[in-house]
GROMACS .gro file of C-alpha atoms in nm:
model
  211
    1MET     CA    1  -3.002  -1.395   0.732
    2THR     CA    2  -3.026  -1.081   0.447
    3ARG     CA    3  -2.917  -1.235   0.049
    4ARG     CA    4  -2.565  -1.099   0.052
    5ASN     CA    5  -2.432  -1.270   0.336
    6VAL     CA    6  -2.630  -1.663   0.212
    7GLN     CA    7  -2.465  -1.573  -0.212
    8LYS     CA    8  -2.178  -1.570   0.102
    9ALA     CA    9  -2.284  -1.874   0.208
   10THR     CA   10  -2.336  -2.046  -0.138
   11VAL     CA   11  -1.996  -1.982  -0.249
   12LYS     CA   12  -1.787  -2.105   0.026
   13VAL     CA   13  -2.010  -2.462  -0.027
   14LEU     CA   14  -1.897  -2.470  -0.362
   15PRO     CA   15  -1.573  -2.804  -0.400
   16ASP     CA   16  -1.252  -2.613  -0.430
   17GLU     CA   17  -1.101  -2.648  -0.705
   18ASN     CA   18  -0.737  -2.697  -0.757
   19ALA     CA   19  -0.532  -2.461  -0.851
   20VAL     CA   20  -0.450  -2.537  -1.208
   21ALA     CA   21  -0.791  -2.543  -1.232
   22THR     CA   22  -0.849  -2.196  -1.120
   23LEU     CA   23  -0.584  -2.038  -1.313
   24ILE     CA   24  -0.710  -2.169  -1.653
   25TYR     CA   25  -1.101  -2.092  -1.544
   26TRP     CA   26  -0.976  -1.725  -1.513
   27ARG     CA   27  -1.196  -1.696  -1.174
   28ASP     CA   28  -0.970  -1.521  -1.080
   29PRO     CA   29  -0.874  -1.251  -1.332
   30LYS     CA   30  -0.572  -1.100  -1.223
   31LYS     CA   31  -0.420  -1.354  -1.052
   32SER     CA   32  -0.484  -1.529  -1.402
   33GLY     CA   33  -0.343  -1.223  -1.614
   34ALA     CA   34  -0.079  -1.218  -1.406
   35VAL     CA   35   0.099  -1.526  -1.419
   36PHE     CA   36  -0.072  -1.568  -1.804
   37GLY     CA   37   0.080  -1.260  -1.856
   38ALA     CA   38   0.431  -1.384  -1.704
   39THR     CA   39   0.441  -1.770  -1.885
   40LEU     CA   40   0.402  -1.630  -2.220
   41GLY     CA   41   0.695  -1.229  -2.154
   42LEU     CA   42   0.929  -1.585  -1.989
   43LEU     CA   43   0.941  -1.780  -2.286
   44LEU     CA   44   0.893  -1.510  -2.516
   45SER     CA   45   1.181  -1.436  -2.357
   46LEU     CA   46   1.321  -1.710  -2.455
   47ALA     CA   47   1.198  -1.741  -2.769
   48TYR     CA   48   1.490  -1.402  -2.847
   49PHE     CA   49   1.735  -1.534  -2.621
   50SER     CA   50   1.989  -1.768  -2.490
   51LEU     CA   51   1.799  -1.915  -2.163
   52ILE     CA   52   2.089  -1.846  -1.951
   53SER     CA   53   2.082  -1.423  -2.016
   54VAL     CA   54   1.772  -1.439  -1.953
   55LEU     CA   55   1.766  -1.631  -1.632
   56ALA     CA   56   2.094  -1.428  -1.580
   57TYR     CA   57   1.879  -1.043  -1.652
   58LEU     CA   58   1.597  -1.140  -1.483
   59SER     CA   59   1.803  -1.304  -1.193
   60LEU     CA   60   2.002  -0.932  -1.154
   61LEU     CA   61   1.629  -0.821  -1.153
   62ILE     CA   62   1.465  -0.902  -0.885
   63LEU     CA   63   1.829  -0.857  -0.657
   64VAL     CA   64   1.821  -0.469  -0.809
   65ALA     CA   65   1.425  -0.448  -0.657
   66THR     CA   66   1.532  -0.648  -0.373
   67VAL     CA   67   1.787  -0.427  -0.293
   68ALA     CA   68   1.584  -0.091  -0.390
   69PHE     CA   69   1.338  -0.166  -0.148
   70ARG     CA   70   1.574  -0.279   0.113
   71ILE     CA   71   1.772   0.035   0.163
   72TYR     CA   72   1.415   0.210   0.110
   73LYS     CA   73   1.315   0.046   0.384
   74SER     CA   74   1.625   0.111   0.593
   75VAL     CA   75   1.641   0.454   0.553
   76LEU     CA   76   1.193   0.542   0.709
   77GLN     CA   77   1.319   0.354   0.984
   78ALA     CA   78   1.597   0.527   1.106
   79ILE     CA   79   1.347   0.818   0.957
   80GLN     CA   80   1.035   0.728   1.183
   81LYS     CA   81   1.279   0.560   1.410
   82THR     CA   82   1.092   0.241   1.382
   83SER     CA   83   1.214  -0.122   1.460
   84ASP     CA   84   0.996  -0.299   1.228
   85GLY     CA   85   1.302  -0.525   1.144
   86HIS     CA   86   1.423  -0.677   0.834
   87PRO     CA   87   1.083  -0.640   0.526
   88PHE     CA   88   1.155  -0.958   0.418
   89LYS     CA   89   1.131  -1.108   0.687
   90TYR     CA   90   0.835  -1.309   0.695
   91VAL     CA   91   0.957  -1.459   0.332
   92LEU     CA   92   1.292  -1.571   0.511
   93ASP     CA   93   1.132  -1.751   0.809
   94LEU     CA   94   0.910  -1.944   0.530
   95ASP     CA   95   0.991  -2.271   0.497
   96LEU     CA   96   1.116  -2.335   0.170
   97THR     CA   97   1.196  -2.738   0.191
   98LEU     CA   98   1.033  -3.007   0.015
   99PRO     CA   99   0.829  -3.281   0.187
  100THR     CA  100   0.961  -3.639   0.080
  101GLU     CA  101   0.581  -3.811   0.106
  102LYS     CA  102   0.503  -3.506  -0.136
  103VAL     CA  103   0.826  -3.637  -0.319
  104HIS     CA  104   0.748  -3.959  -0.355
  105GLU     CA  105   0.412  -3.941  -0.459
  106LEU     CA  106   0.513  -3.697  -0.774
  107ALA     CA  107   0.811  -3.992  -0.839
  108ASP     CA  108   0.489  -4.262  -0.869
  109ILE     CA  109   0.270  -4.012  -1.041
  110ALA     CA  110   0.487  -3.984  -1.291
  111VAL     CA  111   0.649  -4.385  -1.249
  112ALA     CA  112   0.307  -4.507  -1.413
  113HIS     CA  113   0.259  -4.242  -1.640
  114VAL     CA  114   0.600  -4.351  -1.792
  115ASN     CA  115   0.512  -4.699  -1.797
  116ALA     CA  116   0.198  -4.641  -1.935
  117THR     CA  117   0.388  -4.472  -2.254
  118ILE     CA  118   0.631  -4.703  -2.257
  119SER     CA  119   0.401  -4.993  -2.296
  120GLU     CA  120   0.117  -4.763  -2.571
  121LEU     CA  121   0.417  -4.728  -2.779
  122ARG     CA  122   0.548  -5.058  -2.726
  123ARG     CA  123   0.169  -5.150  -2.833
  124LEU     CA  124   0.179  -4.878  -3.150
  125PHE     CA  125   0.516  -5.001  -3.266
  126LEU     CA  126   0.486  -5.379  -3.295
  127VAL     CA  127   0.162  -5.392  -3.477
  128GLU     CA  128  -0.023  -5.556  -3.179
  129ASP     CA  129  -0.383  -5.374  -3.324
  130ILE     CA  130  -0.287  -5.273  -3.767
  131VAL     CA  131  -0.608  -5.003  -3.696
  132ASP     CA  132  -0.402  -4.847  -3.370
  133SER     CA  133  -0.062  -4.858  -3.521
  134LEU     CA  134  -0.182  -4.661  -3.882
  135LYS     CA  135  -0.337  -4.376  -3.642
  136PHE     CA  136  -0.021  -4.310  -3.465
  137GLY     CA  137   0.218  -4.327  -3.788
  138VAL     CA  138  -0.070  -4.073  -3.938
  139LEU     CA  139  -0.017  -3.848  -3.603
  140LEU     CA  140   0.359  -3.947  -3.687
  141TRP     CA  141   0.360  -3.774  -4.012
  142CYS     CA  142   0.125  -3.457  -3.972
  143PHE     CA  143   0.400  -3.388  -3.673
  144THR     CA  144   0.648  -3.341  -3.990
  145TYR     CA  145   0.494  -3.110  -4.115
  146ILE     CA  146   0.440  -2.894  -3.819
  147GLY     CA  147   0.840  -3.015  -3.690
  148SER     CA  148   0.901  -2.812  -4.052
  149TRP     CA  149   0.640  -2.525  -3.939
  150PHE     CA  150   0.735  -2.421  -3.543
  151ASN     CA  151   1.007  -2.465  -3.363
  152GLY     CA  152   0.989  -2.607  -3.000
  153MET     CA  153   1.049  -2.270  -2.772
  154THR     CA  154   0.717  -2.185  -3.056
  155LEU     CA  155   0.481  -2.458  -2.990
  156ILE     CA  156   0.539  -2.414  -2.609
  157ILE     CA  157   0.419  -2.085  -2.635
  158ILE     CA  158   0.100  -2.151  -2.876
  159GLY     CA  159   0.059  -2.468  -2.573
  160VAL     CA  160   0.054  -2.191  -2.275
  161VAL     CA  161  -0.203  -1.953  -2.517
  162ALA     CA  162  -0.491  -2.253  -2.570
  163LEU     CA  163  -0.413  -2.412  -2.189
  164PHE     CA  164  -0.554  -2.070  -2.097
  165THR     CA  165  -0.785  -2.060  -2.385
  166LEU     CA  166  -0.925  -2.293  -2.503
  167PRO     CA  167  -1.079  -2.446  -2.120
  168LYS     CA  168  -1.286  -2.130  -2.082
  169VAL     CA  169  -1.390  -2.129  -2.448
  170TYR     CA  170  -1.503  -2.563  -2.355
  171GLU     CA  171  -1.668  -2.346  -2.016
  172THR     CA  172  -1.869  -2.141  -2.231
  173ASN     CA  173  -1.980  -2.318  -2.571
  174LYS     CA  174  -1.969  -2.666  -2.388
  175THR     CA  175  -2.277  -2.798  -2.534
  176GLN     CA  176  -2.197  -2.696  -2.912
  177ILE     CA  177  -1.963  -2.793  -2.866
  178ASP     CA  178  -2.003  -3.158  -2.706
  179GLU     CA  179  -2.269  -3.195  -2.928
  180ASN     CA  180  -2.042  -3.120  -3.240
  181LEU     CA  181  -1.760  -3.364  -3.101
  182ALA     CA  182  -1.944  -3.627  -3.053
  183LEU     CA  183  -2.050  -3.580  -3.438
  184VAL     CA  184  -1.724  -3.593  -3.504
  185LYS     CA  185  -1.640  -3.931  -3.331
  186GLY     CA  186  -1.995  -4.120  -3.448
  187LYS     CA  187  -1.758  -4.049  -3.808
  188VAL     CA  188  -1.381  -4.135  -3.676
  189ASP     CA  189  -1.549  -4.495  -3.576
  190GLU     CA  190  -1.778  -4.534  -3.818
  191PHE     CA  191  -1.507  -4.509  -4.087
  192THR     CA  192  -1.276  -4.745  -3.820
  193ALA     CA  193  -1.433  -4.943  -3.812
  194LYS     CA  194  -1.545  -5.011  -4.172
  195ILE     CA  195  -1.185  -5.010  -4.237
  196LYS     CA  196  -1.136  -5.323  -3.983
  197ALA     CA  197  -1.398  -5.482  -4.161
  198ALA     CA  198  -1.196  -5.405  -4.554
  199ILE     CA  199  -0.834  -5.550  -4.399
  200PRO     CA  200  -0.838  -5.910  -4.305
  201LEU     CA  201  -0.527  -5.885  -4.057
  202VAL     CA  202  -0.757  -5.692  -3.850
  203LYS     CA  203  -1.033  -5.958  -3.859
  204LYS     CA  204  -0.913  -6.155  -3.439
  205PRO     CA  205  -0.957  -6.491  -3.457
  206GLU     CA  206  -1.228  -6.674  -3.325
  207PRO     CA  207  -1.166  -6.890  -2.963
  208THR     CA  208  -1.198  -7.241  -3.053
  209LYS     CA  209  -1.436  -7.447  -2.829
  210GLU     CA  210  -1.295  -7.736  -2.702
  211ASP     CA  211  -1.448  -8.093  -2.721
   0.00000   0.00000   0.00000
């Protein structure tokens, strides 16, 4: 077996990543660039135009392209006297129905996340742990400033840009970032421990011993 074949075999045995991870880690730069560019272009369009206008223009553009391609292929078949059939036959024959099992699986996952979120919000708002509730209050206070600086669409655009950049940056500089995060986490844990020691409300009562 040649060295080139060995390299190909090695690549094949690597664990497969899911589609999202493949995109955000830029395993295929062409595909990731196309998805990133299309998504960012759509979001920028929505930032300046209404959703109805963007959907209407996008649908019209797709329709014009497919009609033009269909006419082109029909004329080409007439000139060459071939019988290739409908140019989109492969797409028309695809089964686009959603599998019931997959829908139920996604619904169960969504319900589990919603229930967990509701439980966590109840814990924070009803001050089960005063330190966690104070942290949540600081976070909400920060969100008030973020909301005054950016609108929802701008935050979504920033989120998409971060999704396609931060994972790759972290993968490239994982060691240095982990060291800095560990240092920050240690400082935060130390500060939190001091607050819990200073506030009597957060001290949990010791269980009484039974005679």
